[in-house]
């Protein structure tokens, strides 16, 4: 079976105690722009490397993406899995291409009217999912850096909302901010 338009989807931010979940949908029209490059899951590389790759991707007209955000409030209302699916659908809606195959990093489908292929560890195995992983991570990290300016007492710039000791101690001292997920309990 031949596909004319393949899109890779990935998300970041399922595990943090604060902030949104962010998904990226990526279409690469010519893979030659990535020839010789190696990358995988965004979490396995340094922030500096992710930023450098993000700038490179942005400079290439052959690489297009859409971003989908789902807020902490929506995560609390519908649960993290449904929020993940919603963020992915939003990212695809914002991509402005009509795929005939969507490859999803994960083990679930998201309810599209096109062929969906879930791939476990897709961000390590599928180039468009790897690029989506990096785009989503850089986008979310930048957003958490902005939240750090608004809520400096939590140290979001350091941990991006994940449940580090520093973050848990700040929650105990200051309580929850407006961007904390109330459905994620701190122990």
Coordinates of C-alpha atoms in Angstrom, one line a residue:
X1 CA 0.0 0.0 0.0
X2 CA 1.4 3.4 -1.0
X3 CA 0.8 6.5 1.1
X4 CA 1.1 10.1 -0.3
X5 CA 1.1 11.9 3.0
X6 CA 2.4 10.3 6.2
X7 CA 2.3 12.2 9.5
X8 CA 4.1 11.4 12.7
X9 CA 2.6 12.3 16.1
X10 CA 4.1 12.5 19.6
X11 CA 3.4 14.2 22.9
X12 CA 5.3 15.4 25.9
X13 CA 4.0 16.3 29.4
X14 CA 2.0 13.3 30.4
X15 CA 3.9 12.8 33.7
X16 CA 4.4 16.3 35.1
X17 CA 2.5 17.7 38.1
X18 CA 2.0 21.1 36.3
X19 CA 1.5 22.6 32.9
X20 CA -0.2 21.3 29.7
X21 CA 0.3 18.3 27.6
X22 CA 1.7 19.3 24.2
X23 CA 1.6 17.2 21.0
X24 CA 3.2 17.8 17.7
X25 CA 2.1 16.4 14.3
X26 CA 4.9 16.4 11.7
X27 CA 4.9 15.9 8.0
X28 CA 8.2 15.6 6.1
X29 CA 7.8 16.0 2.4
X30 CA 11.4 15.2 1.5
X31 CA 13.4 13.0 3.9
X32 CA 16.7 14.0 2.1
X33 CA 16.8 17.2 4.2
X34 CA 17.5 14.9 7.2
X35 CA 20.1 12.7 5.4
X36 CA 22.9 11.6 7.7
X37 CA 21.2 13.1 10.9
X38 CA 20.7 10.9 13.9
X39 CA 18.2 11.6 16.6
X40 CA 15.5 9.8 18.6
X41 CA 13.4 10.4 21.6
X42 CA 13.7 14.1 22.7
X43 CA 14.1 13.1 26.4
X44 CA 17.4 11.4 25.7
X45 CA 19.2 14.5 24.4
X46 CA 20.3 17.8 25.9
X47 CA 18.1 20.9 25.8
X48 CA 20.8 22.6 23.7
X49 CA 20.7 19.8 21.1
X50 CA 16.9 19.9 21.0
X51 CA 16.9 23.7 20.5
X52 CA 19.5 23.4 17.7
X53 CA 17.5 20.7 16.0
X54 CA 14.3 22.7 16.4
X55 CA 15.9 25.7 14.7
X56 CA 17.1 23.4 11.9
X57 CA 13.6 21.9 11.4
X58 CA 12.1 25.3 11.4
X59 CA 14.4 26.5 8.6
X60 CA 13.4 23.7 6.3
X61 CA 10.2 24.1 4.1
X62 CA 10.1 20.3 3.7
X63 CA 9.3 19.9 7.4
X64 CA 5.9 21.1 8.6
X65 CA 4.2 20.8 11.9
X66 CA 1.2 21.6 14.0
X67 CA 1.0 21.9 17.8
X68 CA -1.8 20.9 20.1
X69 CA -2.0 22.0 23.8
X70 CA -4.3 20.7 26.4
X71 CA -4.4 22.6 29.7
X72 CA -4.0 21.2 33.2
X73 CA -7.7 22.0 33.9
X74 CA -8.8 19.9 30.9
X75 CA -6.4 17.1 32.0
X76 CA -8.1 17.1 35.4
X77 CA -11.6 16.9 33.8
X78 CA -11.1 14.2 31.1
X79 CA -8.0 12.2 32.4
X80 CA -4.4 12.1 31.0
X81 CA -5.0 9.6 28.2
X82 CA -8.0 11.4 26.8
X83 CA -6.1 14.7 27.1
X84 CA -3.2 13.1 25.2
X85 CA -5.5 12.0 22.4
X86 CA -7.2 15.5 22.3
X87 CA -3.8 17.2 22.1
X88 CA -2.8 15.0 19.2
X89 CA -6.0 15.7 17.3
X90 CA -5.5 19.4 17.8
X91 CA -1.9 19.1 16.6
X92 CA -3.1 17.3 13.5
X93 CA -5.8 20.0 12.9
X94 CA -3.1 22.7 13.1
X95 CA -0.9 21.0 10.6
X96 CA -2.8 22.0 7.5
X97 CA -2.1 18.8 5.5
X98 CA -4.5 15.9 4.8
X99 CA -2.6 12.7 5.8
X100 CA -3.6 9.3 4.5
X101 CA -1.5 7.6 7.3
X102 CA -0.9 8.9 10.8
X103 CA 1.8 7.1 12.9
X104 CA 1.3 7.6 16.6
X105 CA 4.1 7.2 19.2
X106 CA 2.3 4.9 21.6
X107 CA 0.0 1.9 21.9
X108 CA -3.3 3.6 21.2
X109 CA -5.4 5.2 18.4
X110 CA -6.8 8.7 18.7
X111 CA -10.1 8.4 16.8
X112 CA -9.3 9.8 13.3
X113 CA -11.0 9.3 10.0
X114 CA -7.7 8.2 8.4
X115 CA -5.5 5.1 8.9
X116 CA -3.8 5.2 12.3
X117 CA -0.7 3.2 13.1
X118 CA 0.3 3.1 16.8
X119 CA 4.0 2.3 17.2
X120 CA 5.5 1.7 20.6
X121 CA 8.7 3.7 20.9
X122 CA 7.8 5.4 17.6
X123 CA 9.9 8.4 18.7
X124 CA 13.0 6.1 18.5
X125 CA 12.0 4.2 15.3
X126 CA 10.0 6.5 13.0
X127 CA 11.7 9.7 11.8
X128 CA 8.6 11.9 11.7
X129 CA 7.7 10.8 15.3
X130 CA 11.3 11.6 16.4
X131 CA 10.9 15.1 14.9
X132 CA 7.5 15.4 16.5
X133 CA 9.0 14.4 19.9
X134 CA 11.6 17.2 19.6
X135 CA 9.2 19.8 18.4
X136 CA 6.7 19.0 21.2
X137 CA 9.4 19.0 23.9
X138 CA 11.0 22.3 22.9
X139 CA 7.5 23.9 22.6
X140 CA 6.5 22.7 26.1
X141 CA 9.8 23.5 27.7
X142 CA 9.6 27.1 26.4
X143 CA 6.1 27.4 27.7
X144 CA 7.2 26.1 31.2
X145 CA 10.1 28.7 31.1
X146 CA 7.4 31.4 30.7
X147 CA 5.4 30.0 33.6
X148 CA 8.6 30.1 35.6
X149 CA 8.5 33.9 35.2
X150 CA 4.9 34.0 36.5
X151 CA 5.4 31.5 39.3
X152 CA 9.2 31.7 40.2
X153 CA 8.7 30.1 43.6
X154 CA 8.1 26.7 41.9
X155 CA 11.2 26.5 39.8
X156 CA 9.5 25.4 36.6
X157 CA 12.6 26.4 34.5
X158 CA 14.6 23.7 36.3
X159 CA 12.1 20.8 36.2
X160 CA 9.5 21.8 33.6
X161 CA 6.7 20.7 36.0
X162 CA 7.9 17.2 36.7
X163 CA 7.7 15.9 40.3
X164 CA 11.2 16.5 41.5
X165 CA 12.0 17.0 45.2
X166 CA 12.4 20.7 44.6
X167 CA 9.0 20.9 43.0
X168 CA 7.2 18.8 45.6
X169 CA 8.7 20.9 48.3
X170 CA 7.5 24.1 46.6
X171 CA 4.0 22.7 46.4
X172 CA 4.1 21.8 50.1
X173 CA 5.3 25.3 50.9
X174 CA 3.1 27.4 48.5
X175 CA 0.2 25.1 47.6
X176 CA -0.9 24.6 44.0
X177 CA -0.6 27.3 41.4
X178 CA -3.2 27.8 38.6
X179 CA -1.2 25.5 36.3
X180 CA -1.0 22.5 38.6
X181 CA -2.9 19.4 37.9
X182 CA -5.2 18.7 40.8
X183 CA -5.8 15.1 39.8
X184 CA -2.1 14.4 40.2
X185 CA -1.5 14.0 43.9
X186 CA 1.8 15.0 45.6
X187 CA 3.1 12.6 48.2

